[in-house]
PDB file of C-alpha atoms in Angstrom:
ATOM      1  CA  ASN S   1      27.635  14.338   1.363  1.00 71.00           C
ATOM      2  CA  ALA S   2      26.957  13.102  -2.338  1.00 76.00           C
ATOM      3  CA  GLY S   3      24.503  10.809  -1.027  1.00 91.00           C
ATOM      4  CA  VAL S   4      23.702   7.724  -3.015  1.00 96.00           C
ATOM      5  CA  THR S   5      25.122   7.743  -6.784  1.00 96.00           C
ATOM      6  CA  GLN S   6      24.404   5.440  -9.242  1.00 97.00           C
ATOM      7  CA  THR S   7      26.451   4.696 -12.700  1.00 97.00           C
ATOM      8  CA  PRO S   8      25.449   4.678 -15.480  1.00 97.00           C
ATOM      9  CA  LYS S   9      22.278   6.774 -16.030  1.00 96.00           C
ATOM     10  CA  PHE S  10      21.314   5.071 -18.990  1.00 97.00           C
ATOM     11  CA  ARG S  11      22.423   1.892 -20.698  1.00 97.00           C
ATOM     12  CA  ILE S  12      21.024  -0.280 -23.881  1.00 97.00           C
ATOM     13  CA  LEU S  13      22.034  -3.795 -23.807  1.00 97.00           C
ATOM     14  CA  LYS S  14      21.843  -6.844 -26.302  1.00 97.00           C
ATOM     15  CA  ILE S  15      20.045 -10.058 -25.356  1.00 97.00           C
ATOM     16  CA  GLY S  16      22.764 -12.142 -23.595  1.00 96.00           C
ATOM     17  CA  GLN S  17      25.274  -9.361 -22.316  1.00 97.00           C
ATOM     18  CA  SER S  18      26.233  -8.617 -19.075  1.00 96.00           C
ATOM     19  CA  MET S  19      26.905  -5.570 -17.127  1.00 96.00           C
ATOM     20  CA  THR S  20      27.433  -4.236 -13.800  1.00 98.00           C
ATOM     21  CA  LEU S  21      25.002  -1.305 -12.356  1.00 98.00           C
ATOM     22  CA  GLN S  22      27.467   0.708  -9.798  1.00 98.00           C
ATOM     23  CA  CYS S  23      26.023   2.143  -6.715  1.00 98.00           C
ATOM     24  CA  ALA S  24      27.948   4.209  -3.913  1.00 97.00           C
ATOM     25  CA  GLN S  25      27.083   6.041  -0.771  1.00 96.00           C
ATOM     26  CA  ASP S  26      29.017   7.997   1.462  1.00 94.00           C
ATOM     27  CA  MET S  27      26.885   8.134   4.538  1.00 91.00           C
ATOM     28  CA  ASN S  28      28.409   5.328   6.185  1.00 91.00           C
ATOM     29  CA  HIS S  29      25.142   3.347   6.029  1.00 91.00           C
ATOM     30  CA  ASN S  30      25.226  -0.386   6.585  1.00 90.00           C
ATOM     31  CA  TYR S  31      21.799  -1.277   4.936  1.00 91.00           C
ATOM     32  CA  MET S  32      21.895  -1.007   1.302  1.00 94.00           C
ATOM     33  CA  TYR S  33      19.523  -2.209  -1.312  1.00 95.00           C
ATOM     34  CA  TRP S  34      18.567  -2.554  -4.985  1.00 97.00           C
ATOM     35  CA  TYR S  35      15.088  -2.272  -6.472  1.00 97.00           C
ATOM     36  CA  ARG S  36      13.714  -2.459  -9.861  1.00 97.00           C
ATOM     37  CA  GLN S  37      10.665  -0.141 -10.819  1.00 96.00           C
ATOM     38  CA  ASP S  38       8.749  -1.028 -13.883  1.00 94.00           C
ATOM     39  CA  PRO S  39       6.093   1.336 -15.409  1.00 85.00           C
ATOM     40  CA  GLY S  40       2.754   1.218 -12.968  1.00 80.00           C
ATOM     41  CA  MET S  41       4.223  -1.235 -10.532  1.00 84.00           C
ATOM     42  CA  GLY S  42       5.764  -0.423  -6.940  1.00 86.00           C
ATOM     43  CA  LEU S  43       9.417  -0.789  -6.664  1.00 93.00           C
ATOM     44  CA  LYS S  44      10.511  -4.724  -6.351  1.00 94.00           C
ATOM     45  CA  LEU S  45      13.600  -5.531  -4.044  1.00 93.00           C
ATOM     46  CA  ILE S  46      16.239  -7.611  -5.773  1.00 96.00           C
ATOM     47  CA  TYR S  47      18.895  -7.792  -3.143  1.00 96.00           C
ATOM     48  CA  TYR S  48      19.909  -6.264   0.012  1.00 94.00           C
ATOM     49  CA  SER S  49      22.837  -6.078   2.098  1.00 94.00           C
ATOM     50  CA  VAL S  50      23.144  -5.365   6.157  1.00 90.00           C
ATOM     51  CA  GLY S  51      26.682  -4.798   5.864  1.00 91.00           C
ATOM     52  CA  ALA S  52      29.967  -5.256   4.276  1.00 93.00           C
ATOM     53  CA  GLY S  53      30.292  -9.195   3.398  1.00 94.00           C
ATOM     54  CA  ILE S  54      26.491  -9.856   4.016  1.00 94.00           C
ATOM     55  CA  THR S  55      23.992  -9.994   1.212  1.00 95.00           C
ATOM     56  CA  ASP S  56      20.461 -11.633   0.817  1.00 94.00           C
ATOM     57  CA  LYS S  57      17.893 -12.022  -1.889  1.00 94.00           C
ATOM     58  CA  GLY S  58      14.853  -9.906  -2.145  1.00 92.00           C
ATOM     59  CA  GLU S  59      11.620 -10.646  -3.944  1.00 90.00           C
ATOM     60  CA  VAL S  60      12.886 -10.631  -7.568  1.00 95.00           C
ATOM     61  CA  PRO S  61      16.609 -12.107  -7.421  1.00 96.00           C
ATOM     62  CA  ASN S  62      16.637 -14.115 -10.425  1.00 96.00           C
ATOM     63  CA  GLY S  63      19.093 -12.929 -13.358  1.00 96.00           C
ATOM     64  CA  TYR S  64      20.884 -10.664 -10.673  1.00 97.00           C
ATOM     65  CA  ASN S  65      24.033 -11.188  -8.455  1.00 97.00           C
ATOM     66  CA  VAL S  66      25.506  -8.541  -6.139  1.00 97.00           C
ATOM     67  CA  SER S  67      28.497  -8.323  -3.836  1.00 95.00           C
ATOM     68  CA  ARG S  68      29.734  -5.893  -0.677  1.00 96.00           C
ATOM     69  CA  SER S  69      33.015  -5.828  -0.139  1.00 96.00           C
ATOM     70  CA  THR S  70      32.968  -2.241   1.398  1.00 96.00           C
ATOM     71  CA  THR S  71      30.599  -0.056   3.324  1.00 94.00           C
ATOM     72  CA  GLU S  72      30.282   2.306   0.485  1.00 96.00           C
ATOM     73  CA  ASP S  73      29.771   0.197  -2.882  1.00 97.00           C
ATOM     74  CA  PHE S  74      27.291  -2.020  -3.717  1.00 98.00           C
ATOM     75  CA  PRO S  75      27.153  -3.135  -7.392  1.00 98.00           C
ATOM     76  CA  LEU S  76      24.440  -5.244  -9.222  1.00 98.00           C
ATOM     77  CA  ARG S  77      25.578  -7.800 -12.091  1.00 97.00           C
ATOM     78  CA  LEU S  78      23.547  -8.559 -14.463  1.00 96.00           C
ATOM     79  CA  GLU S  79      24.492 -11.682 -16.153  1.00 90.00           C
ATOM     80  CA  LEU S  80      22.955 -13.011 -19.615  1.00 94.00           C
ATOM     81  CA  ALA S  81      20.551  -9.995 -20.061  1.00 95.00           C
ATOM     82  CA  ALA S  82      16.966 -10.546 -20.911  1.00 96.00           C
ATOM     83  CA  PRO S  83      14.099  -8.403 -22.425  1.00 96.00           C
ATOM     84  CA  SER S  84      12.262  -8.739 -18.885  1.00 96.00           C
ATOM     85  CA  GLN S  85      15.284  -6.991 -17.218  1.00 97.00           C
ATOM     86  CA  THR S  86      14.364  -3.932 -19.004  1.00 97.00           C
ATOM     87  CA  SER S  87      13.421  -1.657 -16.128  1.00 97.00           C
ATOM     88  CA  VAL S  88      14.640   1.455 -14.106  1.00 97.00           C
ATOM     89  CA  TYR S  89      17.147   0.410 -11.210  1.00 98.00           C
ATOM     90  CA  PHE S  90      17.172   2.322  -7.983  1.00 97.00           C
ATOM     91  CA  CYS S  91      19.950   1.871  -5.399  1.00 97.00           C
ATOM     92  CA  ALA S  92      19.188   2.814  -1.774  1.00 95.00           C
ATOM     93  CA  SER S  93      20.473   2.914   1.898  1.00 93.00           C
ATOM     94  CA  ILE S  94      18.824   3.535   5.178  1.00 88.00           C
ATOM     95  CA  ASP S  95      19.798   5.676   7.905  1.00 78.00           C
ATOM     96  CA  ARG S  96      18.723   4.022  10.971  1.00 69.00           C
ATOM     97  CA  GLY S  97      18.294   7.360  12.786  1.00 61.00           C
ATOM     98  CA  GLY S  98      20.493   6.509  15.870  1.00 54.00           C
ATOM     99  CA  LEU S  99      18.864   7.177  19.240  1.00 50.00           C
ATOM    100  CA  ALA S 100      16.150   8.449  17.754  1.00 49.00           C
ATOM    101  CA  GLY S 101      15.157   5.449  15.946  1.00 57.00           C
ATOM    102  CA  GLU S 102      13.689   6.995  12.918  1.00 68.00           C
ATOM    103  CA  GLU S 103      14.239   5.704   9.686  1.00 75.00           C
ATOM    104  CA  THR S 104      15.152   7.832   6.689  1.00 81.00           C
ATOM    105  CA  GLN S 105      16.113   5.741   3.165  1.00 85.00           C
ATOM    106  CA  TYR S 106      17.903   7.467   0.667  1.00 91.00           C
ATOM    107  CA  PHE S 107      17.559   6.778  -3.338  1.00 95.00           C
ATOM    108  CA  GLY S 108      20.208   7.432  -6.005  1.00 96.00           C
ATOM    109  CA  PRO S 109      18.923   8.951  -9.201  1.00 96.00           C
ATOM    110  CA  GLY S 110      18.529   5.836 -10.839  1.00 97.00           C
ATOM    111  CA  THR S 111      19.853   3.559 -14.147  1.00 97.00           C
ATOM    112  CA  ARG S 112      17.638   3.223 -16.875  1.00 97.00           C
ATOM    113  CA  LEU S 113      18.344  -0.195 -18.829  1.00 97.00           C
ATOM    114  CA  LEU S 114      16.877  -1.355 -22.090  1.00 97.00           C
ATOM    115  CA  VAL S 115      17.314  -4.852 -23.238  1.00 97.00           C
ATOM    116  CA  LEU S 116      17.132  -5.328 -26.830  1.00 95.00           C
TER     117      LEU S 116
ATOM    118  CA  GLU P   1       1.425 -11.919   1.784  1.00 73.00           C
ATOM    119  CA  ASP P   2       1.971  -8.120   2.488  1.00 77.00           C
ATOM    120  CA  GLN P   3      -0.071  -5.877   0.202  1.00 87.00           C
ATOM    121  CA  VAL P   4       0.206  -2.160  -0.147  1.00 93.00           C
ATOM    122  CA  THR P   5      -2.530  -0.359  -2.280  1.00 95.00           C
ATOM    123  CA  GLN P   6      -2.566   3.141  -3.322  1.00 97.00           C
ATOM    124  CA  SER P   7      -5.400   5.149  -4.524  1.00 97.00           C
ATOM    125  CA  PRO P   8      -6.520   7.019  -6.875  1.00 97.00           C
ATOM    126  CA  GLU P   9      -3.545   5.951  -9.408  1.00 96.00           C
ATOM    127  CA  ALA P  10      -3.803   9.443 -10.603  1.00 97.00           C
ATOM    128  CA  LEU P  11      -5.141  12.886  -9.167  1.00 97.00           C
ATOM    129  CA  ARG P  12      -5.764  16.332 -10.993  1.00 97.00           C
ATOM    130  CA  LEU P  13      -5.939  19.451  -8.895  1.00 97.00           C
ATOM    131  CA  GLN P  14      -6.419  23.121  -9.469  1.00 97.00           C
ATOM    132  CA  GLU P  15      -4.032  24.943  -7.610  1.00 97.00           C
ATOM    133  CA  GLY P  16      -5.219  25.883  -3.952  1.00 97.00           C
ATOM    134  CA  GLU P  17      -7.606  22.742  -4.363  1.00 97.00           C
ATOM    135  CA  SER P  18      -6.785  20.603  -1.350  1.00 97.00           C
ATOM    136  CA  SER P  19      -7.130  16.645  -1.663  1.00 98.00           C
ATOM    137  CA  SER P  20      -5.888  13.378  -0.018  1.00 98.00           C
ATOM    138  CA  LEU P  21      -4.186  10.140  -1.263  1.00 98.00           C
ATOM    139  CA  ASN P  22      -4.840   6.904   0.543  1.00 98.00           C
ATOM    140  CA  CYS P  23      -2.474   4.297   1.183  1.00 98.00           C
ATOM    141  CA  SER P  24      -4.156   0.955   2.796  1.00 97.00           C
ATOM    142  CA  TYR P  25      -2.001  -2.067   3.816  1.00 94.00           C
ATOM    143  CA  THR P  26      -2.514  -5.805   4.808  1.00 91.00           C
ATOM    144  CA  VAL P  27       0.582  -6.673   6.227  1.00 84.00           C
ATOM    145  CA  SER P  28       1.613  -9.403   9.349  1.00 80.00           C
ATOM    146  CA  GLY P  29       3.185  -6.716  11.409  1.00 81.00           C
ATOM    147  CA  LEU P  30       3.855  -3.257  10.597  1.00 84.00           C
ATOM    148  CA  ARG P  31       7.139  -1.568  11.783  1.00 86.00           C
ATOM    149  CA  GLY P  32       6.966   1.893   9.945  1.00 89.00           C
ATOM    150  CA  LEU P  33       5.029   3.355   6.915  1.00 93.00           C
ATOM    151  CA  PHE P  34       7.095   5.538   4.532  1.00 93.00           C
ATOM    152  CA  TRP P  35       5.940   8.322   2.305  1.00 96.00           C
ATOM    153  CA  TYR P  36       8.026   9.489  -0.600  1.00 96.00           C
ATOM    154  CA  ARG P  37       7.971  11.756  -3.510  1.00 97.00           C
ATOM    155  CA  GLN P  38       9.179  11.015  -7.002  1.00 96.00           C
ATOM    156  CA  ASP P  39       9.755  13.485  -9.688  1.00 96.00           C
ATOM    157  CA  PRO P  40       9.939  11.774 -13.650  1.00 92.00           C
ATOM    158  CA  GLY P  41      13.264  10.577 -14.218  1.00 90.00           C
ATOM    159  CA  LYS P  42      14.448  10.739 -10.532  1.00 93.00           C
ATOM    160  CA  GLY P  43      14.890   8.574  -7.309  1.00 94.00           C
ATOM    161  CA  PRO P  44      12.231   8.583  -4.737  1.00 95.00           C
ATOM    162  CA  GLU P  45      12.704  11.439  -2.093  1.00 94.00           C
ATOM    163  CA  PHE P  46      11.886  10.799   1.613  1.00 92.00           C
ATOM    164  CA  LEU P  47       8.896  12.452   2.912  1.00 94.00           C
ATOM    165  CA  PHE P  48       7.733  10.709   6.375  1.00 90.00           C
ATOM    166  CA  THR P  49       8.053   7.750   8.580  1.00 91.00           C
ATOM    167  CA  LEU P  50       4.969   7.068  10.693  1.00 93.00           C
ATOM    168  CA  TYR P  51       5.083   4.177  13.036  1.00 90.00           C
ATOM    169  CA  SER P  52       1.880   3.966  15.267  1.00 90.00           C
ATOM    170  CA  ALA P  53      -1.737   4.618  14.698  1.00 92.00           C
ATOM    171  CA  GLY P  54      -2.724   8.182  15.356  1.00 95.00           C
ATOM    172  CA  GLU P  55       0.597   9.590  14.509  1.00 94.00           C
ATOM    173  CA  GLU P  56       0.545  12.700  12.267  1.00 96.00           C
ATOM    174  CA  LYS P  57       3.545  14.620  10.549  1.00 95.00           C
ATOM    175  CA  GLU P  58       3.620  17.552   8.474  1.00 95.00           C
ATOM    176  CA  LYS P  59       5.894  19.190   5.967  1.00 92.00           C
ATOM    177  CA  GLU P  60       4.924  22.498   4.549  1.00 94.00           C
ATOM    178  CA  ARG P  61       1.695  21.636   2.399  1.00 96.00           C
ATOM    179  CA  LEU P  62       1.708  17.840   3.228  1.00 97.00           C
ATOM    180  CA  LYS P  63       0.320  15.828   6.230  1.00 98.00           C
ATOM    181  CA  ALA P  64       0.577  12.278   6.620  1.00 97.00           C
ATOM    182  CA  THR P  65      -1.600  10.386   8.939  1.00 97.00           C
ATOM    183  CA  LEU P  66      -1.805   6.821   9.755  1.00 96.00           C
ATOM    184  CA  THR P  67      -4.411   4.351  11.250  1.00 93.00           C
ATOM    185  CA  LYS P  68      -4.339   0.615  11.921  1.00 89.00           C
ATOM    186  CA  LYS P  69      -5.316  -0.159   8.195  1.00 92.00           C
ATOM    187  CA  GLU P  70      -4.382   2.847   6.109  1.00 96.00           C
ATOM    188  CA  SER P  71      -2.603   6.093   5.930  1.00 97.00           C
ATOM    189  CA  PHE P  72      -3.416   9.620   3.931  1.00 98.00           C
ATOM    190  CA  LEU P  73      -1.435  12.154   2.744  1.00 98.00           C
ATOM    191  CA  HIS P  74      -3.359  15.375   2.675  1.00 98.00           C
ATOM    192  CA  ILE P  75      -2.272  17.965   0.417  1.00 97.00           C
ATOM    193  CA  THR P  76      -3.332  21.691   1.423  1.00 97.00           C
ATOM    194  CA  ALA P  77      -3.696  24.378  -1.146  1.00 97.00           C
ATOM    195  CA  PRO P  78      -1.475  22.556  -3.614  1.00 97.00           C
ATOM    196  CA  LYS P  79       0.991  24.467  -6.026  1.00 97.00           C
ATOM    197  CA  PRO P  80       2.283  23.336  -9.403  1.00 97.00           C
ATOM    198  CA  GLU P  81       5.544  22.460  -7.735  1.00 97.00           C
ATOM    199  CA  ASP P  82       3.593  19.601  -5.820  1.00 97.00           C
ATOM    200  CA  SER P  83       3.139  17.758  -8.889  1.00 98.00           C
ATOM    201  CA  ALA P  84       4.782  14.507  -8.670  1.00 97.00           C
ATOM    202  CA  THR P  85       4.059  10.747  -7.709  1.00 97.00           C
ATOM    203  CA  TYR P  86       3.660   9.927  -4.361  1.00 98.00           C
ATOM    204  CA  LEU P  87       4.738   6.349  -3.040  1.00 97.00           C
ATOM    205  CA  CYS P  88       4.157   4.702   0.412  1.00 96.00           C
ATOM    206  CA  ALA P  89       5.684   1.877   1.823  1.00 93.00           C
ATOM    207  CA  VAL P  90       5.303  -0.297   4.487  1.00 92.00           C
ATOM    208  CA  GLN P  91       8.113  -1.852   6.501  1.00 87.00           C
ATOM    209  CA  VAL P  92       7.568  -5.477   7.820  1.00 79.00           C
ATOM    210  CA  ASN P  93      10.816  -6.627   9.110  1.00 78.00           C
ATOM    211  CA  ASP P  94      14.256  -5.160   9.855  1.00 73.00           C
ATOM    212  CA  TYR P  95      15.127  -4.862   6.142  1.00 74.00           C
ATOM    213  CA  LYS P  96      12.186  -4.927   3.888  1.00 79.00           C
ATOM    214  CA  LEU P  97       9.913  -2.292   2.535  1.00 85.00           C
ATOM    215  CA  SER P  98       6.894  -3.355   0.058  1.00 89.00           C
ATOM    216  CA  PHE P  99       5.948  -0.282  -1.831  1.00 92.00           C
ATOM    217  CA  GLY P 100       2.604   0.707  -3.621  1.00 94.00           C
ATOM    218  CA  ALA P 101       2.544   1.552  -7.265  1.00 94.00           C
ATOM    219  CA  GLY P 102       1.861   4.913  -6.506  1.00 96.00           C
ATOM    220  CA  THR P 103      -0.539   8.045  -7.101  1.00 97.00           C
ATOM    221  CA  THR P 104       0.441  10.787  -9.918  1.00 97.00           C
ATOM    222  CA  VAL P 105      -0.727  13.977  -8.609  1.00 98.00           C
ATOM    223  CA  THR P 106      -0.861  16.935 -11.223  1.00 98.00           C
ATOM    224  CA  VAL P 107      -1.526  20.551 -10.189  1.00 98.00           C
ATOM    225  CA  ARG P 108      -2.793  23.035 -12.696  1.00 97.00           C
ATOM    226  CA  ALA P 109      -2.212  26.764 -12.171  1.00 95.00           C
TER     227      ALA P 109
END
């Protein structure tokens, strides 16, 4: 298994540009998440999905959009990039643990975004 | 509002010097508490999940414990390779995890 993969690793955007951060997982997890991590702060939830075709807002959704057409992919779209969106973005998925019920959250390697 | 506070912010240890990290939380209903390790430039790596007060879990030199208001991550006889940022997060419903800001541990040889 490749686990959770993210592309690109790093990107510089100009103010007002748009881009899509890609996220894919090959573990057949239903729950997927997008977080942002700013220096000295905890991870903040942007959007999450409980399965293909189902998405919902997290704590900080403004300026972002998501879609979930397949179980594997969960792209994050930035429209009209702003300097406040400079951050490191992590995608994650959760393994519910089956009968044991123990949950494990797997994170991707992150995308570092700089908006100038 | 759910709050997760980790202390200290930074911890510098000599190799072999055991210590503990604290994660205190105020949530409306705890479903689980997670510990992660994060190396610079990488995503968090899952360590433990704790579900009920009194529960303990161990992995190599790390041991996590849980009470009704806080969790501790004990590092026994740390090595330089234990240097990382340790994150804790609480799960309050079926989908949401609230994260603390982390404790950065540096272990000197």
